[in-house]
Each structure stands twice: as C-alpha cells, then as structure tokens.
CSV table of C-alpha atoms in Angstrom, one decimal:
chain,number,residue,atom,x,y,z
X,166,ASP,CA,-4.1,10.2,14.8
X,167,ALA,CA,-7.4,9.4,16.4
X,168,LYS,CA,-7.3,6.3,18.5
X,169,THR,CA,-10.1,4.1,19.8
X,170,THR,CA,-10.9,2.5,23.1
X,171,GLN,CA,-13.0,-0.6,23.4
X,172,PRO,CA,-13.8,-3.0,26.2
X,173,PRO,CA,-11.7,-6.1,25.9
X,174,SER,CA,-14.6,-8.5,26.1
X,175,MET,CA,-18.4,-8.7,26.6
X,176,ASP,CA,-21.0,-11.5,26.7
X,177,CYS,CA,-24.4,-11.4,25.1
X,178,ALA,CA,-27.4,-13.7,25.2
X,179,GLU,CA,-28.6,-15.2,22.0
X,180,GLY,CA,-31.6,-13.3,20.6
X,181,ARG,CA,-30.8,-10.2,22.5
X,182,ALA,CA,-29.4,-6.9,21.2
X,183,ALA,CA,-25.6,-6.5,21.6
X,184,ASN,CA,-24.4,-3.0,22.1
X,185,LEU,CA,-20.7,-2.6,21.5
X,186,PRO,CA,-19.2,0.8,22.7
X,187,CYS,CA,-16.2,2.6,21.3
X,188,ASN,CA,-14.6,5.8,22.5
X,189,HIS,CA,-12.8,8.0,20.0
X,190,SER,CA,-12.5,11.3,21.8
X,191,THR,CA,-9.7,12.7,19.5
X,192,ILE,CA,-11.5,12.0,16.2
X,193,SER,CA,-11.0,14.7,13.6
X,194,GLY,CA,-13.7,16.3,11.5
X,195,ASN,CA,-12.9,14.4,8.3
X,196,GLU,CA,-12.5,11.0,10.0
X,197,TYR,CA,-15.1,8.2,9.7
X,198,VAL,CA,-15.9,5.5,12.2
X,199,TYR,CA,-15.5,2.0,10.8
X,200,TRP,CA,-16.5,-1.3,12.3
X,201,TYR,CA,-15.2,-4.7,11.4
X,202,ARG,CA,-15.4,-8.1,12.9
X,203,GLN,CA,-13.2,-11.2,12.8
X,204,ILE,CA,-14.5,-14.6,13.5
X,205,HIS,CA,-11.8,-17.0,14.8
X,206,SER,CA,-9.2,-17.9,12.2
X,207,GLN,CA,-10.9,-16.0,9.4
X,208,GLY,CA,-10.2,-12.7,7.7
X,209,PRO,CA,-11.9,-9.6,9.1
X,210,GLN,CA,-15.3,-8.6,7.7
X,211,TYR,CA,-16.4,-5.1,7.1
X,212,ILE,CA,-19.6,-4.3,8.9
X,213,ILE,CA,-20.5,-0.6,8.6
X,214,HIS,CA,-19.2,2.9,8.8
X,215,GLY,CA,-20.4,6.4,9.4
X,216,LEU,CA,-19.3,10.1,9.7
X,217,LYS,CA,-22.0,11.9,11.7
X,218,ASN,CA,-25.4,10.4,11.2
X,219,ASN,CA,-26.6,7.1,12.4
X,220,GLU,CA,-26.3,4.3,9.9
X,221,THR,CA,-28.1,0.9,9.5
X,222,ASN,CA,-27.6,-2.0,7.1
X,223,GLU,CA,-28.5,-5.6,7.1
X,224,MET,CA,-25.9,-6.5,9.6
X,225,ALA,CA,-26.0,-3.8,12.2
X,226,SER,CA,-26.7,-0.2,13.3
X,227,LEU,CA,-24.2,2.4,14.1
X,228,ILE,CA,-25.0,5.2,16.5
X,229,ILE,CA,-22.6,8.1,16.7
X,230,THR,CA,-22.9,10.7,19.5
X,231,GLU,CA,-23.5,14.3,18.5
X,232,ASP,CA,-20.0,15.3,19.6
X,233,ARG,CA,-18.6,12.3,17.7
X,234,LYS,CA,-16.5,11.3,20.6
X,235,SER,CA,-18.0,7.9,20.9
X,236,SER,CA,-20.1,5.4,19.0
X,237,THR,CA,-22.1,2.2,19.6
X,238,LEU,CA,-22.4,-0.7,17.2
X,239,ILE,CA,-25.7,-2.5,17.7
X,240,LEU,CA,-26.3,-6.1,16.6
X,241,PRO,CA,-30.1,-6.2,16.9
X,242,HIS,CA,-30.6,-9.9,17.5
X,243,ALA,CA,-27.4,-11.6,18.3
X,244,THR,CA,-26.8,-15.2,17.1
X,245,LEU,CA,-24.1,-17.7,18.0
X,246,ARG,CA,-22.5,-16.9,14.6
X,247,ASP,CA,-21.9,-13.3,15.8
X,248,THR,CA,-19.3,-14.5,18.3
X,249,ALA,CA,-16.2,-12.7,17.1
X,250,VAL,CA,-13.7,-9.9,17.8
X,251,TYR,CA,-15.2,-6.6,16.9
X,252,TYR,CA,-12.9,-3.7,15.8
X,253,CYS,CA,-13.7,0.0,15.9
X,254,ILE,CA,-11.4,2.1,13.7
X,255,VAL,CA,-11.4,5.8,12.9
X,256,SER,CA,-9.8,7.1,9.7
X,257,ALA,CA,-10.1,9.6,7.0
X,258,LYS,CA,-11.6,8.1,3.8
X,259,THR,CA,-8.6,8.8,1.5
X,260,ASP,CA,-4.9,9.5,1.7
X,261,SER,CA,-4.4,7.9,5.1
X,262,TRP,CA,-3.3,4.5,4.1
X,263,GLY,CA,-0.9,3.9,7.0
X,264,LYS,CA,-3.3,5.2,9.6
X,265,PHE,CA,-6.0,2.6,9.1
X,266,GLN,CA,-5.1,0.6,12.2
X,267,PHE,CA,-6.8,-2.3,13.9
X,268,GLY,CA,-6.5,-2.3,17.6
X,269,ALA,CA,-7.2,-5.2,20.0
X,270,GLY,CA,-11.0,-5.0,19.6
X,271,THR,CA,-13.8,-6.4,21.8
X,272,GLN,CA,-14.1,-10.2,22.0
X,273,VAL,CA,-17.9,-10.8,21.9
X,274,VAL,CA,-19.2,-14.1,23.0
X,275,VAL,CA,-22.9,-14.9,22.3
X,276,THR,CA,-24.2,-17.6,24.6
X,277,PRO,CA,-27.3,-19.8,24.1
G,259,GLU,CA,-17.4,-15.9,0.1
G,260,THR,CA,-15.8,-12.5,0.0
G,261,GLY,CA,-14.5,-12.3,-3.5
G,262,VAL,CA,-10.9,-12.3,-2.3
G,263,THR,CA,-9.0,-15.6,-2.6
G,264,GLN,CA,-5.6,-16.5,-1.1
G,265,THR,CA,-3.4,-19.4,-1.9
G,266,PRO,CA,-2.0,-21.5,-0.3
G,267,ARG,CA,-4.2,-21.5,2.8
G,268,HIS,CA,-1.4,-23.2,4.8
G,269,LEU,CA,2.3,-23.1,4.3
G,270,VAL,CA,5.2,-24.6,6.2
G,271,MET,CA,8.7,-23.5,5.2
G,272,GLY,CA,12.2,-23.6,6.4
G,273,MET,CA,14.3,-20.5,7.0
G,274,THR,CA,16.3,-21.0,3.8
G,275,ASN,CA,13.3,-21.6,1.5
G,276,LYS,CA,11.8,-19.2,-1.0
G,277,LYS,CA,8.0,-19.2,-1.3
G,278,SER,CA,5.3,-16.8,-2.6
G,279,LEU,CA,1.8,-16.1,-1.3
G,280,LYS,CA,-0.9,-15.2,-3.9
G,281,CYS,CA,-4.0,-13.1,-3.6
G,282,GLU,CA,-6.6,-12.5,-6.2
G,283,GLN,CA,-9.7,-10.3,-6.0
G,284,HIS,CA,-12.8,-10.5,-8.2
G,285,LEU,CA,-14.4,-7.3,-7.0
G,286,GLY,CA,-13.1,-4.8,-9.5
G,287,HIS,CA,-11.2,-3.0,-6.8
G,288,ASN,CA,-8.1,-0.9,-7.4
G,289,ALA,CA,-6.3,-1.1,-4.1
G,290,MET,CA,-4.8,-4.1,-2.4
G,291,TYR,CA,-3.2,-4.7,1.0
G,292,TRP,CA,-1.1,-7.2,2.9
G,293,TYR,CA,-1.6,-7.6,6.6
G,294,LYS,CA,0.2,-9.7,9.2
G,295,GLN,CA,-1.6,-11.1,12.2
G,296,SER,CA,0.6,-12.8,14.8
G,297,ALA,CA,-0.8,-14.7,17.7
G,298,LYS,CA,-2.5,-12.5,20.3
G,299,LYS,CA,-1.5,-9.3,18.4
G,300,PRO,CA,-3.6,-6.8,16.4
G,301,LEU,CA,-3.4,-6.9,12.6
G,302,GLU,CA,-0.4,-5.1,11.3
G,303,LEU,CA,-0.6,-3.4,7.9
G,304,MET,CA,2.4,-4.3,5.8
G,305,PHE,CA,2.0,-3.0,2.3
G,306,VAL,CA,-0.6,-1.1,0.3
G,307,TYR,CA,-0.9,-0.9,-3.5
G,308,SER,CA,-3.2,1.7,-5.1
G,309,LEU,CA,-3.7,1.7,-8.8
G,310,GLU,CA,-0.8,-0.8,-9.0
G,311,GLU,CA,1.7,1.5,-7.3
G,312,ARG,CA,3.0,0.8,-3.8
G,313,VAL,CA,1.8,3.6,-1.6
G,314,GLU,CA,2.6,2.2,1.8
G,315,ASN,CA,5.5,0.1,3.1
G,316,ASN,CA,5.1,-0.1,6.8
G,317,SER,CA,8.7,-0.7,7.8
G,318,VAL,CA,8.6,-4.3,6.7
G,319,PRO,CA,11.9,-6.2,6.6
G,320,SER,CA,13.3,-6.8,3.1
G,321,ARG,CA,12.8,-10.6,3.4
G,322,PHE,CA,9.2,-9.8,2.5
G,323,SER,CA,8.8,-8.5,-1.1
G,324,PRO,CA,5.4,-7.6,-2.5
G,325,GLU,CA,4.5,-7.6,-6.2
G,326,CYS,CA,1.3,-6.2,-7.8
G,327,PRO,CA,1.3,-7.1,-11.5
G,328,ASN,CA,-2.2,-5.8,-12.1
G,329,SER,CA,-5.2,-4.6,-10.0
G,330,SER,CA,-6.6,-8.0,-9.5
G,331,HIS,CA,-3.4,-9.9,-8.3
G,332,LEU,CA,-1.1,-9.4,-5.4
G,333,PHE,CA,1.9,-11.5,-4.4
G,334,LEU,CA,4.1,-11.6,-1.3
G,335,HIS,CA,7.5,-13.2,-2.0
G,336,LEU,CA,9.2,-14.7,1.0
G,337,HIS,CA,12.8,-15.6,1.5
G,338,THR,CA,15.1,-16.4,4.4
G,339,LEU,CA,12.3,-15.9,6.9
G,340,GLN,CA,12.6,-16.2,10.7
G,341,PRO,CA,10.5,-18.3,13.1
G,342,GLU,CA,9.0,-15.1,14.4
G,343,ASP,CA,7.5,-14.5,11.0
G,344,SER,CA,5.1,-17.3,11.6
G,345,ALA,CA,1.7,-15.7,11.4
G,346,LEU,CA,-1.6,-15.4,9.5
G,347,TYR,CA,-1.0,-13.3,6.4
G,348,LEU,CA,-4.1,-11.6,5.2
G,349,CYS,CA,-4.8,-9.9,1.8
G,350,ALA,CA,-7.5,-7.3,1.4
G,351,SER,CA,-8.9,-5.1,-1.4
G,352,SER,CA,-10.9,-2.0,-1.7
G,353,GLN,CA,-11.7,0.9,-3.9
G,354,GLU,CA,-8.9,3.5,-3.8
G,355,SER,CA,-11.4,6.2,-3.1
G,356,SER,CA,-12.8,4.4,0.0
G,357,PHE,CA,-10.0,2.4,1.5
G,358,GLY,CA,-11.9,2.0,4.8
G,359,GLU,CA,-14.2,-0.5,3.3
G,360,GLN,CA,-11.8,-3.4,2.8
G,361,PHE,CA,-12.7,-6.9,1.8
G,362,PHE,CA,-10.4,-9.6,3.2
G,363,GLY,CA,-9.4,-13.0,2.0
G,364,PRO,CA,-9.3,-16.0,4.3
G,365,GLY,CA,-5.6,-15.7,4.9
G,366,THR,CA,-2.5,-17.9,4.6
G,367,ARG,CA,-1.3,-19.6,7.8
G,368,LEU,CA,2.5,-19.5,7.6
G,369,THR,CA,4.8,-21.5,9.8
G,370,VAL,CA,8.5,-21.0,9.6
G,371,LEU,CA,10.6,-23.8,11.0
C-alpha cells in the first residue's frame, strides 16, 4: 500500500499562500492523491483529489509532480479559518475500502 | 452543513449500558462508513457499507455492532464498552464508485465510564 509522509506542523501568515507538501514515493499507477482537513473537534472535510494533472477548485490547488512521488496542496490566501490538520491520502478509487487510511497529517496554524 | 447528520452529539454511558449511534445522509450516496478517532490518534476505519452490504470490518471488537437498514441510514450499536472505547465516532458517506470523496458528519463524542 502506498503511504504518505507529511510534516507534523507548519505555520502560515494570514493572507499568504500556504504550501503543504506530501511525499508518496510508493504510489501505484491507479492510485489517486486525496486531501482532507479537520478543524478541531469537527469531522474531516474533503478538499480535492487528483491523479496526474494539477487540479484546482474553490478551496485549493493540488500540484502533483511529474513522477507522482510527491504533491503540494496550495491554499492561495490563508485565513484564520484554515487552521486545521491537513491529511494527504493515496488510494485507488474503487475496491480498496480498507486501504483508505488517514495518517497523522500536518497541523497548520494560520496566524494574524 | 455537510449533509451528514449524527445523533447524539455527546453520549456518556456506563460499561453495562446499551446505546446506539445514528447517522443519516441526505446526499444520495450509496456507501457509508464508521470511523473512530481517539485522542491524539489518527482516524481508524471501523466499518464500510456499500449498497447496504458490509464490505469492510476492520477487526473491530464485537461489542460494536453496525446496522445499515437502507442507503441513507447507518447505526452503530454499542454494548458492554470499555473506558478505552471513549472517542469521537465519525460517520461518513460517499458514492460507491468514488469512495475517496467522503462527506463526514460532525461526530458523536462518546465517554465510557
């Protein structure tokens, strides 16, 4: 199973871009990269996912390296409400129920 | 508002009690999940139901018993729990064809005395 490595914590200034790295060097060809976040004492929130190409939605952008061994989640203009634990998960899209695993994530603190 | 509701939000129970957690999703999804999140630990997947059939039981003790009567409702029946079962229990739902895009409820904070 592919596993991910994320820094345990990072700080970001309000209004600046937050770039959250994730390493997944053993990712398989059919596995996607998913990002979630969990604000304290709430349920996790799906952010974005991608396979090969860069993806963007109203919440964030996902940049995946050409060799797919790492990715970066970009929050373009961080706000205080973006303070949360961010999880990077790699998984196939179907038939891998038990392999969709949340790790420890990155605790992001956005400061004024 | 995520479209996934859980009740109760908080529950305190003794080790000999029997209680149930309820989850309801209003998103038209056909897969539902139970997760456990203990203090300072990652989320642990407990059970998965797809098209109302259990497809994953992640070595969960038998004192936890899931039930999925239809694609919109999921229950977790609890009996003779231990204090170490105290945790945040989270329900999620997704389309079966894309289980990586899960929508979570707010969770039930369970304390076992």
